Amino acid sequence: MKKFIQTIEDACKDVKYSEILYQYKRNLLDEMNDRACDVRQAGLRDEGVIEDLILSEYSDIRGDFDRYYAAEKRRKKEALEHKLLLIGTPLLIVLSVAIYIIQGILFDSWAGNWLIIVGTVFAMCILCMMAGVRKIMRLKKIFHPIARLLTAGSVMLVAVFIFLLCGVTIGWSATWPIVPGGVAALLIGDLIFAFLTRQKFAMINTFVYLPAIFTMLYIILAAFNIVSWGRGWALIFLGIALDAVIGICILLNNAKYKYKQEVEDVWKEN
Amino acid sequence: MERKLNAELWDKMHYLFRDFNDRMVHVELNYDFEIDVDALKTVLICFFEKAPVLHSRFVDNHFSTHWEVMPYNINDVVTVAYPDDVPAAVEEFLTQYIPPESHLQMKAAVFFKDGKSTICIVENHMCMDGGDLKYFVNALCENYNAYVNEHKSPIALRTGSRSYEEVYSSFSPTETRMAKNLYKNVCAKDDHSFPLTNNSISDVSFIARRKIDEERFMKIKAVGKKHGATINDMLVTAYFYSLYELAGYNPYDSVTISCAIDLRRHIKDTSEMGITNHTAFMQCNIPERGRDIFQTLNYVVRSVNKFKNDKFMGLYGLPLLKFGYSILPHTASEEVIKIGYSNPLLAMSNIGILKADKLALSGHEPTDAFMTGAVKYKPYVLLSATSYKNVVTLSMCVRGNEQDKKIVNDFFDLMEKNLDVLIGDTAE
């Protein structure tokens, strides 16, 4: 045990004392002692060998501490953020309701002011969802689809808010193209997320999403009379054509990495 | 706290082979002195701690697989006995089966008699292949010596990744991409089999061995050199030729023997790797028997050289297996892979040279050393070859009966006879 303490102290001697440092050293020593118990139970009796064996498993204590320190800092920061979110969310919602009432009374105008409350609720929801995304992204890839759903949900909430804002300010009849716009934004957002985080099947997502995005684009442009409803559908084919171009590019790129298989020759020959 | 290890691609593949063999790899080392069992136990505990997969149980929950590290005691790993009949004790120990669900994946035994010791080791192929077991045994002896002589802690065992992807680690990015695009099923599709009897529930595992003495070994080497063939090519040739005779194949039939290849040939530095499997098979195929054994040798050399010239030798099919295991739950993956995979009926594994100086304990070199592959279930067979002090040991592990034992021994007789014919060429 003395050797463990000495090794830990030596490795961390240039680090200024802090609660995190103490906690790290304490945990590490406990871990080493647990490991020593394990190998003693396995039948190892030579204490010198036990010490050397355990210490060989901790070859980079200093580097490990740096990682522990960074993780602890991040954990504390996130804990603070969570507390703020937990306390701040109901407070902000109450505040937004108060602003809504005060503004309504002061200016005697209630129509449309409810957007203050809706906007605040949406903003809080998006913040919570983003905090969830950050946490999920540190988990195994199998959980990443949940993060993708939360990201898509956030994009959708922004689109819904814009829709409501436009509906209140410029009238509801002209705002409906924001809905397909929101769908397109959701798909684009998901694609960006998939590529940035190197998700499996991101390319397959691209092939599926592109025609859908171009369909939404067609609806939006036609709604604003930029393209005609009659001919604008060609945009959908543009999406499919873009898919084909990307597919061909991938195939051409992959062909560069094709290796002539000698194995095949042996089989053919015989 | 529960400690889990990743089940690597080859771990899963060897698990899949449960229908074809018992997945045990065997080692036997004979010494002319009594070894220090306590020291051996100390070294083994350190190695088990360095390679926790050796004291883990394989968990297959149908959806996924992993290793779960388990507590153990070294007395469950090492058996010490003083038998009257050492060969029988060795045979009994070596032919045991360790289930993957067992808490230990390696077992060792030390048998003492008349001041001599025999060390036997049996391990699950899912943990490591013959190549790494050879390294493990060498490291065991080296660490034992350092501990006994200098009281140095026996902790010098390689640790690191067990992933199959290590085979790409020495490639350039372009080469890696090329190798990872080798989606090809390279399974043997040959119905020629070893003429063993039908399966029976009374079959038991046995290890049949035959030694080829130093004089003949040197001649094989010399004749091989003359024909541009390696010792492995010579052995495979005799294997082919003997099979045609033993099984009575049509001489014009094309026959394939799957030869194990060590994929570590693609890795420049293995010092950062954990003990694992890096073995694939190449299909050594001859179009016909040939008019004589020398023509068979020509066919073998031609077939093997084609593989040897291939930059990505042995790497075909790995991406396909990886893909197979990635997309579906484990049980479904196995079913899909079984559709495309056909286990070779005839296989050969040249484990290679066991070096006397590396296996020496306290200055005593082993009087004999031997390694062999898994016990195959009929009709599958694997011929293993190791050489120690220029003596080659051929072995075949089969689950069969006395008749099968006789057939395998007849096969070894034919092997010897045909090797003699090959050697006769030098005299001419």
Coordinates of N, CA and C in Angstrom, one line a residue, chain B residues 14-26 58 90-107 121-126 204-207 374-377 399:
Chain B
H14 N -15.2 -18.0 -33.8 CA -14.8 -19.3 -33.2 C -16.0 -19.9 -32.3
Y15 N -16.8 -19.0 -31.8 CA -18.0 -19.4 -31.1 C -19.0 -20.1 -32.1
L16 N -19.0 -19.6 -33.3 CA -19.8 -20.1 -34.3 C -19.3 -21.5 -34.7
F17 N -18.0 -21.7 -34.6 CA -17.4 -23.0 -35.0 C -17.8 -24.2 -34.0
R18 N -18.6 -23.9 -33.0 CA -18.9 -24.9 -32.0 C -19.5 -26.1 -32.6
D19 N -20.1 -26.0 -33.8 CA -20.7 -27.2 -34.4 C -19.6 -28.0 -35.1
F20 N -18.4 -27.5 -35.3 CA -17.4 -28.2 -36.1 C -16.2 -28.7 -35.3
N21 N -15.9 -28.0 -34.1 CA -14.8 -28.5 -33.3 C -15.0 -28.0 -31.9
D22 N -14.1 -28.5 -31.0 CA -14.3 -28.2 -29.5 C -13.6 -26.9 -29.2
R23 N -12.9 -26.2 -30.1 CA -12.2 -24.9 -30.0 C -11.1 -24.9 -29.0
M24 N -10.6 -26.1 -28.6 CA -9.5 -26.0 -27.6 C -8.1 -26.1 -28.3
V25 N -7.2 -25.3 -27.9 CA -5.8 -25.4 -28.4 C -4.9 -26.0 -27.3
H26 N -4.0 -26.9 -27.7 CA -3.3 -27.7 -26.7 C -1.8 -27.5 -26.8
F58 N -18.1 -16.3 -21.5 CA -18.7 -15.7 -22.7 C -20.2 -15.6 -22.6
V90 N -1.7 -37.0 -19.5 CA -1.6 -35.9 -20.5 C -2.7 -35.9 -21.5
E91 N -2.9 -37.1 -22.0 CA -4.0 -37.3 -23.0 C -5.4 -36.9 -22.4
E92 N -5.6 -37.4 -21.2 CA -6.9 -37.1 -20.5 C -7.0 -35.6 -20.3
F93 N -5.9 -34.9 -19.9 CA -6.0 -33.5 -19.6 C -6.2 -32.7 -20.9
L94 N -5.4 -33.1 -21.9 CA -5.4 -32.3 -23.2 C -6.8 -32.4 -23.9
T95 N -7.4 -33.5 -23.8 CA -8.7 -33.7 -24.5 C -9.9 -33.2 -23.8
Q96 N -9.7 -32.5 -22.7 CA -10.8 -31.9 -22.0 C -11.4 -30.7 -22.8
Y97 N -12.6 -30.4 -22.5 CA -13.3 -29.3 -23.2 C -13.7 -28.2 -22.1
I98 N -13.3 -27.0 -22.4 CA -13.7 -25.9 -21.6 C -14.8 -25.1 -22.2
P99 N -16.0 -25.2 -21.6 CA -17.1 -24.5 -22.2 C -16.9 -22.9 -22.2
P100 N -17.4 -22.2 -23.2 CA -17.2 -20.8 -23.2 C -17.9 -20.1 -22.0
E101 N -18.9 -20.7 -21.5 CA -19.6 -20.1 -20.3 C -18.8 -20.3 -19.0
S102 N -17.8 -21.1 -19.1 CA -16.9 -21.4 -17.9 C -16.3 -20.1 -17.4
H103 N -15.9 -20.0 -16.1 CA -15.3 -18.8 -15.6 C -13.8 -18.7 -16.0
L104 N -13.3 -19.8 -16.5 CA -11.9 -19.8 -16.9 C -11.8 -20.3 -18.3
Q105 N -11.0 -19.7 -19.1 CA -10.8 -20.1 -20.5 C -9.5 -20.8 -20.8
M106 N -8.7 -21.0 -19.7 CA -7.4 -21.7 -19.9 C -7.2 -22.5 -18.7
K107 N -6.7 -23.7 -18.9 CA -6.3 -24.6 -17.8 C -4.9 -25.1 -18.0
I121 N -1.1 -27.3 -21.3 CA -2.0 -26.1 -21.3 C -3.1 -26.4 -22.3
V122 N -4.3 -26.1 -21.9 CA -5.5 -26.1 -22.8 C -6.2 -24.8 -22.7
E123 N -6.5 -24.2 -23.9 CA -7.2 -22.9 -23.8 C -8.2 -22.8 -24.9
N124 N -9.1 -21.9 -24.7 CA -10.2 -21.7 -25.7 C -9.7 -20.9 -26.8
H125 N -9.9 -21.4 -28.0 CA -9.4 -20.7 -29.3 C -10.1 -19.4 -29.4
M126 N -11.3 -19.2 -28.7 CA -11.9 -17.9 -28.8 C -11.1 -16.8 -28.2
V204 N -15.1 -40.4 -28.6 CA -14.3 -39.6 -27.6 C -13.2 -38.9 -28.3
S205 N -12.8 -37.8 -27.7 CA -11.7 -37.0 -28.3 C -10.4 -37.7 -28.1
F206 N -9.6 -37.7 -29.2 CA -8.2 -38.2 -29.1 C -7.2 -37.4 -29.9
I207 N -6.0 -37.4 -29.5 CA -5.0 -36.7 -30.3 C -4.0 -37.7 -30.8
A374 N -7.6 -27.6 -32.5 CA -8.8 -28.0 -31.8 C -9.2 -29.5 -32.2
V375 N -9.9 -30.1 -31.4 CA -10.5 -31.4 -31.7 C -11.6 -31.2 -32.7
K376 N -11.5 -31.8 -33.9 CA -12.5 -31.6 -34.9 C -13.6 -32.6 -34.8
Y377 N -14.8 -32.3 -35.1 CA -15.9 -33.2 -35.1 C -16.0 -33.8 -36.5
R399 N -12.7 -36.3 -32.7 CA -13.6 -37.0 -31.8 C -14.2 -38.2 -32.6

